[in-house]
Coordinates of C-alpha atoms in Angstrom, one line a residue:
X1 CA 0.0 0.1 0.1
X2 CA 1.2 3.4 -1.0
X3 CA 1.0 5.7 2.1
X4 CA 1.7 9.5 2.6
X5 CA 2.6 11.5 5.7
X6 CA 3.8 14.9 6.7
X7 CA 7.4 15.1 8.2
X8 CA 8.0 16.5 11.6
X9 CA 10.0 19.5 10.3
X10 CA 6.7 21.2 8.8
X11 CA 5.1 20.8 12.3
X12 CA 8.0 22.5 13.7
X13 CA 7.8 25.2 11.0
X14 CA 4.0 25.9 11.5
X15 CA 4.6 26.1 15.3
X16 CA 7.1 28.9 14.9
X17 CA 5.0 31.0 12.9
X18 CA 3.7 34.1 14.6
X19 CA 0.1 33.7 13.3
X20 CA -3.4 33.7 14.7
X21 CA -3.6 30.6 17.1
X22 CA -7.0 29.9 15.8
X23 CA -5.7 29.6 12.0
X24 CA -2.8 27.6 13.7
X25 CA -5.0 25.1 15.3
X26 CA -7.0 24.4 11.9
X27 CA -3.8 23.8 10.0
X28 CA -2.0 21.6 12.5
X29 CA -5.3 19.5 13.0
X30 CA -5.6 18.7 9.3
X31 CA -2.0 17.9 9.2
X32 CA -2.5 15.7 12.1
X33 CA -5.4 14.0 10.2
X34 CA -3.1 13.1 7.5
X35 CA -0.6 11.6 9.9
X36 CA -3.4 9.7 11.9
X37 CA -4.3 8.0 8.7
X38 CA -0.8 7.1 7.9
X39 CA -0.3 5.9 11.5
X40 CA -3.4 3.5 11.3
X41 CA -2.7 2.3 7.9
X42 CA 0.8 1.3 9.1
X43 CA -0.5 -0.4 12.0
X44 CA -3.5 -2.1 10.1
X45 CA -6.0 -1.0 12.9
X46 CA -7.0 1.8 14.8
X47 CA -9.8 4.2 15.5
X48 CA -10.1 6.8 12.6
X49 CA -13.7 8.3 13.3
X50 CA -13.3 9.4 16.8
X51 CA -9.7 10.4 16.4
X52 CA -10.9 12.8 13.6
X53 CA -13.7 14.1 15.9
X54 CA -11.4 14.9 18.7
X55 CA -8.2 16.1 17.2
X56 CA -9.1 19.7 17.0
X57 CA -9.9 19.9 20.7
X58 CA -6.7 18.1 21.5
X59 CA -4.6 20.4 19.6
X60 CA -6.0 23.3 21.3
X61 CA -5.5 21.9 24.8
X62 CA -2.1 20.6 24.1
X63 CA -1.0 23.6 22.0
X64 CA -2.6 26.4 23.7
X65 CA -4.1 25.6 27.2
X66 CA -0.8 23.8 28.3
X67 CA 0.8 27.2 28.1
X68 CA -1.6 28.5 30.8
X69 CA -1.2 25.9 33.4
X70 CA 1.8 25.1 35.4
X71 CA 0.5 21.5 36.0
X72 CA -2.0 20.6 33.4
X73 CA -3.1 16.9 33.1
X74 CA -4.9 16.1 30.0
X75 CA -6.0 12.6 28.9
X76 CA -8.6 10.7 27.2
X77 CA -11.0 8.5 29.1
X78 CA -12.3 6.6 26.1
X79 CA -8.9 5.8 24.9
X80 CA -10.2 4.8 21.4
X81 CA -8.9 8.2 20.0
X82 CA -5.3 7.3 20.9
X83 CA -4.0 7.9 17.4
X84 CA -5.3 11.5 17.7
X85 CA -3.6 12.0 21.0
X86 CA -0.3 10.5 20.1
X87 CA -0.4 12.8 16.9
X88 CA -1.1 15.8 19.0
X89 CA 1.7 15.2 21.4
X90 CA 4.1 14.3 18.3
X91 CA 3.0 17.5 16.7
X92 CA 4.0 19.6 19.8
X93 CA 7.2 17.8 20.4
X94 CA 5.9 15.9 23.4
X95 CA 6.3 12.5 21.8
X96 CA 9.3 11.3 19.5
X97 CA 8.4 11.6 15.8
X98 CA 9.7 8.0 15.2
X99 CA 6.5 6.6 17.0
X100 CA 4.6 7.8 14.0
X101 CA 4.8 4.4 12.1
X102 CA 4.9 2.4 15.4
X103 CA 1.4 2.1 16.4
X104 CA 0.4 -1.1 17.9
X105 CA 4.0 -2.3 17.6
X106 CA 5.6 -4.0 20.7
X107 CA 8.4 -1.5 20.8
X108 CA 6.0 1.3 19.9
X109 CA 2.7 3.0 21.0
X110 CA 0.0 0.7 22.4
X111 CA -3.5 0.6 20.8
X112 CA -5.0 2.3 23.7
X113 CA -3.2 4.9 26.1
X114 CA -0.6 3.5 28.6
X115 CA 1.2 5.4 31.3
X116 CA 4.6 4.0 30.2
X117 CA 4.3 6.2 27.2
X118 CA 5.7 9.6 27.7
X119 CA 3.0 12.3 28.7
X120 CA 0.1 9.8 29.1
X121 CA -1.1 10.2 32.5
X122 CA -3.6 7.2 32.6
X123 CA -4.3 3.7 31.3
X124 CA -7.6 3.8 29.5
X125 CA -9.8 1.9 26.9
X126 CA -11.8 0.5 29.5
X127 CA -14.7 2.9 29.4
X128 CA -16.1 5.0 32.2
X129 CA -13.1 5.4 34.4
X130 CA -11.7 8.8 33.2
X131 CA -13.5 11.2 35.7
X132 CA -12.8 9.1 38.7
X133 CA -9.2 8.9 37.8
X134 CA -9.2 12.8 37.3
X135 CA -10.6 13.3 40.8
X136 CA -7.9 11.3 42.1
X137 CA -5.3 13.4 40.4
X138 CA -6.8 16.6 42.0
X139 CA -6.9 15.1 45.4
X140 CA -3.6 13.7 45.4
X141 CA -2.0 17.1 44.2
X142 CA -4.0 18.9 46.9
X143 CA -2.4 16.5 49.5
X144 CA 0.9 17.6 48.0
X145 CA 0.1 21.3 48.2
X146 CA 0.3 21.4 44.5
X147 CA -2.3 23.5 42.2
X148 CA -3.3 21.4 39.1
X149 CA -5.7 21.6 36.4
X150 CA -7.1 18.2 35.0
X151 CA -9.0 18.0 31.7
X152 CA -10.5 14.7 30.7
X153 CA -12.0 14.0 27.4
X154 CA -15.0 11.4 27.3
X155 CA -17.0 9.9 24.6
X156 CA -20.7 10.5 24.4
X157 CA -21.3 6.7 23.9
X158 CA -19.0 6.2 26.9
X159 CA -21.6 8.0 29.2
X160 CA -23.7 4.9 29.1
X161 CA -21.2 3.4 31.6
X162 CA -22.7 3.8 35.1
X163 CA -19.3 4.7 36.6
X164 CA -19.6 8.1 34.8
X165 CA -22.6 9.2 36.9
X166 CA -21.2 7.7 40.1
X167 CA -18.1 9.8 39.6
X168 CA -20.1 13.0 39.1
X169 CA -22.2 12.9 42.4
X170 CA -19.6 14.5 44.8
X171 CA -17.9 16.9 42.2
X172 CA -19.7 20.0 43.3
X173 CA -19.8 19.0 46.9
X174 CA -16.1 18.9 47.0
X175 CA -15.7 21.8 44.9
X176 CA -13.4 20.3 42.4
X177 CA -13.0 23.5 40.4
X178 CA -9.7 22.3 39.2
X179 CA -11.7 19.5 37.0
X180 CA -12.9 20.1 33.4
X181 CA -14.7 17.3 31.6
X182 CA -15.2 17.3 27.8
X183 CA -17.6 15.2 25.9
X184 CA -16.8 14.4 22.6
X185 CA -20.4 14.3 21.5
X186 CA -19.9 12.9 17.8
X187 CA -23.4 11.2 18.2
X188 CA -21.8 7.8 17.3
X189 CA -20.6 4.7 19.4
X190 CA -18.8 1.6 18.0
X191 CA -21.5 0.2 15.7
X192 CA -24.4 2.9 15.1
X193 CA -25.4 6.2 16.5
X194 CA -25.8 6.9 20.1
X195 CA -29.5 7.9 19.6
X196 CA -30.3 4.6 18.0
X197 CA -28.2 2.4 20.4
X198 CA -29.2 4.0 23.8
X199 CA -30.3 7.6 23.5
X200 CA -28.7 9.9 26.2
X201 CA -31.2 12.6 25.7
X202 CA -30.0 16.2 26.5
X203 CA -26.5 15.7 27.8
X204 CA -25.9 19.4 28.9
X205 CA -28.9 19.2 31.2
X206 CA -27.8 15.9 32.6
X207 CA -24.4 17.5 33.7
X208 CA -26.0 20.7 34.9
X209 CA -28.2 18.7 37.1
X210 CA -25.3 17.5 39.1
X211 CA -24.4 21.2 39.8
X212 CA -21.6 21.1 37.3
X213 CA -20.9 24.5 35.2
X214 CA -21.8 23.2 31.7
X215 CA -22.0 24.7 28.0
X216 CA -22.2 23.3 24.6
X217 CA -20.3 24.3 21.4
X218 CA -19.2 23.1 18.1
X219 CA -16.3 20.9 18.8
X220 CA -14.7 21.1 15.4
X221 CA -14.9 24.9 15.4
X222 CA -11.9 26.5 17.2
X223 CA -13.4 29.9 17.1
X224 CA -16.3 28.5 19.3
X225 CA -14.6 26.0 21.5
X226 CA -11.8 28.5 22.5
X227 CA -14.3 31.0 23.8
X228 CA -16.0 28.0 25.5
X229 CA -12.9 27.1 27.3
X230 CA -12.2 30.8 28.4
X231 CA -15.9 31.0 29.7
X232 CA -15.6 27.7 31.7
X233 CA -12.3 28.9 33.3
X234 CA -13.8 32.1 34.4
X235 CA -16.6 30.4 36.3
X236 CA -14.1 29.0 38.9
X237 CA -16.5 25.8 39.3
X238 CA -16.2 22.2 38.2
X239 CA -17.1 22.4 34.6
X240 CA -18.0 20.3 31.5
X241 CA -18.0 21.2 27.9
X242 CA -20.3 19.2 25.6
X243 CA -18.3 19.4 22.3
X244 CA -20.7 18.7 19.4
X245 CA -18.4 17.1 16.9
X246 CA -18.8 15.1 13.8
X247 CA -17.4 11.5 13.7
X248 CA -14.8 11.4 11.0
X249 CA -14.6 15.1 10.8
X250 CA -12.4 16.5 7.9
X251 CA -13.0 13.9 5.2
X252 CA -16.4 14.4 3.9
X253 CA -17.1 10.8 3.1
X254 CA -16.2 9.6 6.5
X255 CA -18.7 12.2 8.2
X256 CA -21.2 10.4 10.5
X257 CA -23.9 12.9 10.3
X258 CA -24.5 12.0 6.6
X259 CA -26.0 8.5 7.6
X260 CA -29.5 7.3 8.0
X261 CA -30.6 6.5 11.5
X262 CA -29.6 3.1 12.4
X263 CA -27.2 2.6 9.7
X264 CA -23.7 1.4 10.5
X265 CA -20.7 3.7 10.5
X266 CA -18.1 2.2 8.4
X267 CA -14.9 4.2 9.8
X268 CA -15.1 3.2 13.5
X269 CA -12.1 0.9 13.6
X270 CA -9.6 -0.4 11.2
X271 CA -7.6 0.8 8.5
X272 CA -8.7 2.0 5.2
X273 CA -8.1 0.8 1.5
X274 CA -5.9 2.5 -1.1
X275 CA -8.6 4.5 -2.6
X276 CA -10.1 5.9 0.5
X277 CA -6.6 6.6 1.7
X278 CA -5.9 8.7 -1.5
X279 CA -9.1 10.4 -1.6
X280 CA -8.6 11.4 2.1
X281 CA -5.2 12.6 1.8
X282 CA -6.3 14.7 -1.3
X283 CA -9.1 16.3 0.6
X284 CA -7.1 17.2 3.8
X285 CA -4.2 18.5 1.6
X286 CA -6.6 20.7 -0.3
X287 CA -8.1 22.0 2.9
X288 CA -4.8 23.1 4.3
X289 CA -3.4 24.5 1.0
X290 CA -6.7 26.6 0.8
X291 CA -6.2 28.2 4.1
X292 CA -2.6 29.0 3.3
X293 CA -3.4 30.5 0.1
X294 CA -6.5 32.6 1.3
X295 CA -4.9 34.0 4.2
X296 CA -1.5 34.4 2.5
X297 CA 0.4 32.4 5.0
X298 CA 4.2 32.0 4.4
X299 CA 4.1 28.2 5.0
X300 CA 4.2 25.2 2.8
X301 CA 4.4 21.6 3.3
X302 CA 5.2 18.4 1.1
X303 CA 3.9 15.0 1.6
X304 CA 6.4 12.2 2.0
X305 CA 5.7 8.7 0.7
X306 CA 6.1 5.4 2.1
X307 CA 5.4 1.9 0.7
X308 CA 3.9 -0.5 3.1
X309 CA 4.5 -4.2 2.5
X310 CA 1.3 -6.3 2.5
X311 CA 1.1 -9.5 4.4
X312 CA 1.2 -12.3 1.9
X313 CA 0.8 -14.9 4.6
X314 CA -2.1 -17.2 3.5
X315 CA -4.1 -19.1 6.0
X316 CA -4.9 -22.7 5.0
X317 CA -8.0 -24.5 6.4
X318 CA -9.3 -20.8 7.3
X319 CA -11.7 -20.7 10.4
X320 CA -13.8 -17.9 11.4
X321 CA -15.6 -18.7 14.5
X322 CA -17.4 -15.4 14.6
X323 CA -19.1 -16.3 11.0
X324 CA -20.0 -19.7 12.5
X325 CA -21.5 -18.3 15.5
X326 CA -23.4 -15.7 13.6
X327 CA -24.9 -18.6 11.6
X328 CA -25.4 -21.0 14.5
X329 CA -27.4 -18.7 16.8
X330 CA -29.9 -17.8 14.0
X331 CA -30.4 -21.6 13.4
X332 CA -30.8 -22.2 17.2
X333 CA -33.3 -19.3 17.6
X334 CA -35.4 -20.5 14.7
X335 CA -35.9 -23.9 16.6
X336 CA -36.2 -22.3 20.1
X337 CA -38.5 -19.2 20.5
X338 CA -37.2 -19.0 24.1
X339 CA -33.7 -17.7 23.0
X340 CA -33.1 -14.1 23.3
X341 CA -29.9 -12.1 22.6
X342 CA -28.6 -9.3 24.6
X343 CA -25.7 -7.1 23.1
X344 CA -23.5 -4.4 24.6
X345 CA -23.0 -2.1 21.6
X346 CA -20.9 -4.8 19.7
X347 CA -23.4 -6.2 17.3
X348 CA -20.8 -6.3 14.6
X349 CA -18.1 -8.0 16.7
X350 CA -20.2 -10.4 18.2
X351 CA -21.9 -11.7 15.0
X352 CA -25.6 -10.7 15.9
X353 CA -26.5 -8.5 12.7
X354 CA -28.6 -11.5 11.2
X355 CA -30.1 -12.4 14.6
X356 CA -31.4 -8.9 14.8
X357 CA -32.8 -8.8 11.5
X358 CA -34.4 -12.3 11.7
X359 CA -35.6 -11.8 15.5
X360 CA -35.8 -8.1 16.1
X361 CA -38.2 -8.6 18.9
X362 CA -35.7 -11.0 20.7
X363 CA -32.7 -8.7 19.9
X364 CA -32.0 -6.6 23.0
X365 CA -29.5 -3.7 22.6
X366 CA -28.2 -2.6 25.9
X367 CA -25.5 0.0 24.9
X368 CA -22.3 0.3 26.7
X369 CA -23.8 -0.9 30.0
X370 CA -22.6 -4.4 30.8
X371 CA -23.9 -4.7 34.3
X372 CA -27.5 -3.3 33.2
X373 CA -27.3 -6.0 30.4
X374 CA -26.3 -8.9 32.7
X375 CA -29.1 -8.1 35.3
X376 CA -31.5 -7.9 32.7
X377 CA -30.5 -11.3 31.4
X378 CA -31.1 -12.5 35.0
X379 CA -34.7 -11.4 34.7
X380 CA -35.2 -13.0 31.4
X381 CA -34.0 -16.2 32.9
X382 CA -36.2 -16.2 35.9
X383 CA -39.1 -15.6 33.4
X384 CA -38.3 -18.7 31.3
X385 CA -36.2 -17.6 28.6
X386 CA -32.8 -18.5 27.6
X387 CA -30.8 -15.3 27.5
X388 CA -27.4 -15.2 25.7
X389 CA -25.3 -12.2 26.8
X390 CA -22.7 -10.8 24.3
X391 CA -19.6 -8.7 24.7
X392 CA -15.9 -8.8 24.5
X393 CA -14.5 -11.2 27.1
X394 CA -12.5 -8.5 28.9
X395 CA -15.6 -6.6 29.7
X396 CA -18.1 -9.2 30.0
X397 CA -16.3 -11.4 32.6
X398 CA -15.1 -8.4 34.7
X399 CA -17.2 -5.2 34.8
X400 CA -20.6 -7.3 35.5
X401 CA -19.0 -10.0 37.5
X402 CA -21.3 -9.2 40.7
X403 CA -24.3 -9.4 38.6
X404 CA -23.2 -12.6 37.1
X405 CA -22.7 -14.3 40.5
X406 CA -26.1 -12.9 41.6
X407 CA -27.9 -14.4 38.6
X408 CA -26.1 -17.7 39.4
X409 CA -27.6 -17.6 42.9
X410 CA -31.0 -17.6 41.3
X411 CA -30.5 -21.1 40.1
X412 CA -31.5 -20.1 36.6
X413 CA -29.6 -20.6 33.2
X414 CA -27.8 -17.9 31.2
X415 CA -25.4 -18.2 28.4
X416 CA -22.5 -15.6 28.3
X417 CA -20.6 -15.4 24.9
X418 CA -17.4 -13.7 25.2
X419 CA -15.5 -12.5 22.1
X420 CA -11.8 -11.1 21.6
X421 CA -11.0 -13.9 24.2
X422 CA -7.2 -14.4 25.0
X423 CA -4.1 -12.7 24.2
X424 CA -4.8 -11.9 20.5
X425 CA -5.4 -9.8 18.6
X426 CA -2.5 -7.9 20.3
X427 CA -3.0 -4.5 18.8
X428 CA -5.6 -3.1 21.1
X429 CA -3.6 -3.7 24.3
X430 CA -4.2 -4.9 27.7
X431 CA -7.7 -3.2 28.1
X432 CA -9.0 -5.5 25.5
X433 CA -6.9 -8.7 26.0
X434 CA -8.9 -11.1 27.9
X435 CA -6.3 -12.9 29.8
X436 CA -7.9 -13.0 33.3
X437 CA -11.4 -14.0 32.2
X438 CA -11.3 -17.8 33.1
X439 CA -10.0 -16.6 36.7
X440 CA -12.9 -14.0 36.8
X441 CA -15.7 -16.6 35.9
X442 CA -14.3 -19.1 38.4
X443 CA -16.7 -19.4 41.5
X444 CA -19.8 -18.7 39.7
X445 CA -22.3 -21.2 40.6
X446 CA -23.0 -24.1 38.3
X447 CA -21.0 -22.6 35.4
X448 CA -19.3 -24.4 32.6
X449 CA -16.6 -22.9 30.7
X450 CA -16.0 -23.9 27.1
X451 CA -13.8 -22.7 24.2
X452 CA -14.8 -23.9 20.8
X453 CA -11.7 -24.7 18.5
X454 CA -13.4 -24.8 14.9
X455 CA -16.5 -23.7 13.2
X456 CA -17.8 -27.1 13.5
X457 CA -17.4 -26.9 17.4
X458 CA -19.1 -23.6 17.5
X459 CA -22.3 -25.2 16.3
X460 CA -22.1 -28.1 18.6
X461 CA -21.1 -26.2 21.7
X462 CA -23.8 -23.7 21.2
X463 CA -26.3 -26.5 20.7
X464 CA -25.1 -28.2 23.9
X465 CA -25.2 -24.9 25.8
X466 CA -28.7 -24.2 25.0
X467 CA -29.7 -27.7 26.0
X468 CA -27.5 -27.8 29.2
X469 CA -29.3 -27.0 32.4
X470 CA -26.1 -25.1 33.8
X471 CA -24.9 -21.5 33.0
X472 CA -22.4 -21.5 30.3
X473 CA -19.4 -19.4 29.3
X474 CA -18.3 -19.6 25.7
X475 CA -14.9 -18.2 25.2
X476 CA -14.4 -17.2 21.5
X477 CA -11.3 -16.6 19.7
X478 CA -12.2 -13.6 17.2
X479 CA -9.5 -13.6 14.6
X480 CA -8.9 -16.1 11.9
X481 CA -6.9 -19.1 12.3
X482 CA -5.6 -22.2 10.7
X483 CA -7.1 -25.4 11.7
X484 CA -4.8 -28.5 12.0
X485 CA -5.3 -31.4 9.6
X486 CA -8.3 -33.7 10.1
X487 CA -9.2 -31.7 13.2
X488 CA -12.9 -32.1 13.0
X489 CA -12.7 -35.8 12.1
X490 CA -10.5 -36.2 15.3
X491 CA -12.6 -34.1 17.8
X492 CA -15.8 -35.3 19.4
X493 CA -17.9 -33.6 21.8
X494 CA -18.1 -35.5 25.1
X495 CA -18.3 -33.6 28.3
X496 CA -14.9 -33.3 30.1
X497 CA -13.0 -34.9 27.4
X498 CA -10.2 -33.4 25.5
X499 CA -9.4 -34.5 21.7
X500 CA -6.1 -36.0 20.8
X501 CA -5.0 -34.3 17.7
X502 CA -1.5 -36.1 17.4
X503 CA -0.3 -39.0 19.1
X504 CA 3.1 -39.1 21.0
X505 CA 5.2 -40.6 23.8
X506 CA 6.0 -39.6 27.2
X507 CA 5.2 -35.9 26.6
X508 CA 1.8 -34.1 26.2
X509 CA 1.1 -30.7 25.2
X510 CA -2.4 -29.5 25.9
X511 CA -4.3 -26.3 25.0
X512 CA -7.8 -24.8 24.7
X513 CA -6.9 -21.9 22.4
X514 CA -7.2 -22.5 18.6
X515 CA -4.3 -20.0 18.1
X516 CA -2.0 -21.7 20.4
X517 CA -3.1 -25.2 19.1
X518 CA -1.8 -24.1 15.7
X519 CA 1.5 -22.8 17.3
X520 CA 1.8 -26.2 19.2
X521 CA 1.5 -28.2 16.1
X522 CA 4.2 -26.2 14.5
X523 CA 6.2 -26.7 17.7
X524 CA 5.8 -30.5 17.4
X525 CA 7.6 -30.5 14.0
X526 CA 10.5 -28.6 15.5
X527 CA 10.5 -31.0 18.5
X528 CA 10.5 -34.2 16.1
X529 CA 13.9 -32.7 14.8
X530 CA 15.2 -33.2 18.2
X531 CA 13.8 -36.6 18.7
X532 CA 10.7 -35.5 20.9
X533 CA 7.2 -36.6 19.8
X534 CA 4.8 -35.2 22.1
X535 CA 1.2 -35.9 22.1
X536 CA -1.1 -33.0 21.4
X537 CA -4.4 -32.5 22.8
X538 CA -7.1 -29.9 22.2
X539 CA -9.3 -29.3 25.3
X540 CA -12.4 -27.2 24.9
X541 CA -13.7 -27.9 28.4
X542 CA -12.0 -25.4 30.9
X543 CA -13.4 -26.2 34.2
X544 CA -15.2 -29.6 33.8
X545 CA -13.0 -32.9 33.4
X546 CA -13.8 -36.4 33.2
X547 CA -11.7 -38.5 35.5
X548 CA -11.6 -41.6 33.4
X549 CA -10.5 -39.5 30.5
X550 CA -7.7 -38.1 32.5
X551 CA -6.4 -41.5 33.7
X552 CA -6.5 -42.9 30.3
X553 CA -5.1 -40.1 28.3
X554 CA -2.7 -38.4 30.7
X555 CA -1.3 -41.1 33.1
X556 CA 2.5 -41.5 33.4
X557 CA 3.1 -38.5 30.9
X558 CA 4.7 -35.2 31.4
X559 CA 1.8 -32.7 31.0
X560 CA 2.7 -29.2 29.5
X561 CA -0.3 -26.9 29.4
X562 CA 0.0 -23.8 27.2
X563 CA -2.5 -21.2 27.7
X564 CA -3.3 -17.6 26.6
X565 CA -4.1 -16.6 30.1
X566 CA -2.4 -15.6 33.3
X567 CA -1.0 -18.6 35.2
X568 CA -3.0 -17.5 38.3
X569 CA -6.7 -18.7 38.2
X570 CA -6.2 -20.3 34.7
X571 CA -7.0 -23.5 33.1
X572 CA -3.8 -25.1 34.5
X573 CA -4.7 -24.6 38.1
X574 CA -8.2 -26.2 37.3
X575 CA -6.9 -29.3 35.7
X576 CA -4.1 -29.7 38.0
X577 CA -6.5 -29.8 41.0
X578 CA -8.5 -32.4 39.1
X579 CA -5.4 -34.5 38.6
X580 CA -4.3 -34.2 42.3
X581 CA -7.4 -35.9 43.4
X582 CA -6.6 -39.1 41.4
X583 CA -4.0 -41.7 42.3
X584 CA -1.9 -41.3 39.1
X585 CA 1.6 -40.2 38.2
X586 CA 1.5 -36.9 36.0
X587 CA 4.3 -34.3 36.1
X588 CA 2.8 -30.8 35.3
X589 CA 4.3 -27.7 33.8
X590 CA 2.7 -24.6 32.6
X591 CA 3.6 -22.1 29.9
X592 CA 1.3 -19.1 30.2
X593 CA 1.2 -15.3 30.8
X594 CA 3.1 -14.0 33.8
X595 CA 2.8 -10.2 33.2
X596 CA 0.5 -7.8 31.8
X597 CA 0.2 -8.5 28.1
X598 CA 1.9 -6.5 25.5
X599 CA 0.4 -4.4 22.6
X600 CA 1.9 -5.3 19.3
X601 CA 1.4 -7.3 16.2
X602 CA 0.3 -10.8 16.8
X603 CA 3.4 -12.4 16.0
X604 CA 5.2 -9.9 18.3
X605 CA 3.1 -10.5 21.2
X606 CA 3.1 -14.3 20.7
X607 CA 7.0 -14.1 20.7
X608 CA 7.4 -11.8 23.6
X609 CA 5.1 -13.9 26.0
X610 CA 6.8 -17.1 24.9
X611 CA 3.8 -18.6 23.1
X612 CA 4.9 -18.6 19.4
X613 CA 5.9 -22.1 18.0
X614 CA 9.6 -21.5 18.4
X615 CA 9.4 -20.2 21.7
X616 CA 7.2 -23.1 22.9
X617 CA 9.7 -25.5 21.6
X618 CA 12.6 -23.8 23.4
X619 CA 10.6 -23.7 26.5
X620 CA 9.7 -27.3 26.4
X621 CA 13.4 -28.2 25.7
X622 CA 14.4 -26.3 28.8
X623 CA 11.8 -28.2 30.8
X624 CA 12.8 -31.7 29.8
X625 CA 16.5 -31.5 29.2
X626 CA 18.8 -31.4 32.2

């Protein structure tokens, strides 16, 4: 792909010019938009729409307001607009320019903000936490005797999270005049408009009802929002700015306000194709040059070119569990009118588009409100329905965990379908990498945890889950992967039983992850070169084990468990406990995560955490050789 970007020297030249700061903001923001596109396309993923809606505000805060305060803390609570934040920091010399093409790389910038990055003040990406974190910063500085100003940027969809409203309750009471909240009110969340998903009504009135000084303005018009900042600062009160922006602002065909209500926004996440990239760069360049020409500014810039090599890696026996799930849940719902599907604003990423079309009355959109969604599911269950709850595993198993436990005490049956489970994809970073979900779901009454390893297994296990009297957590890998030869022929659904994918001697490698299963199969080929022939087992059952199967398949073997989860609370602990209760001889070792997962390409992340085929081979050799 042929990409273009603007070199750092042109940003330095622009910043050195003595021109109206308002004009400078317009120029630098469109220049940043060009580099945001370049950054995201280099990475292969990222959030364009929200980065474009917020970049004008960010550049004003970082470029102008930062000069007014001795101790200014500014961060994005939603975190999805990280490419905008990074580019604004780069443009103003607060982050090294070399990071521009290292978004979502292991030695670069994480997919969502992390405090290990210079001038990042909070880890975000898990929504709803920003105002609470801001309050903590202010109070900590007061204890130190330091005056500070904290500006936190939230998203309008993010306001659906309950913690937002909890965090506002005591703000006026504590007179936190150091706090300024900005709402990037771009009217869209991950899939569709906020109004269509979970209408927030009049946001300005909501904030005012908490006693917070609040005004609204055009968040993409520096002439308006610069005056709004001044007005709020003069109030000497805790304040909020409702910045009415356009998602995708700056590139006309990306503008969210052109969509029909209920239509899907196409530029929320992911990179764009060559045609869209070229059209975007042309429009942005023309916008910049028009301002320069019309105002006779002595400034010029040139685009630099970069050719990104495309990944030519072909996946054989390609598997998409998301597509298989989308088909399977519709098939099951046709047979069973008691099935209802609840979604947490992730209808695209959880495969529910066809379900909504087929069964609009049984599709329950809950917005970004996982606790509310899970409690609703509990009542559906007590009323005799079979609720299937959907979200990313990192959010579904943690934020509403108390509600999941409460549901389980009612002795009903609910299915929890968690997507984006495990270590990969590595790009989004630790806020989205579900590597503690098995631990989080431990201790839930009558809950079985299952991870399908193929499209065929998705259909089988969903059918099993619906028929089972127990609560079920289905753990789904969301990225495509390669299935080992004859996997479906060798795998059988039998409760508590694993599936032997490859026979071996003395040593057994076991996993539940389809990504890691593929890596293990490649590791076996490498181990065979060292005259080591391990047995390979795929184990879809994460907390249910058949004792007879364990004795038959694992006795007298050295068992090495490989998992994309923390060691603590993971699958290995559960099966080890089951083995310890039996009178058998099995040595057990574990290869798993022992630190917060890194953000990077999938291969980088697997290598770093010792879970790639080569690293697994090396670790196994170290475990079995003196």
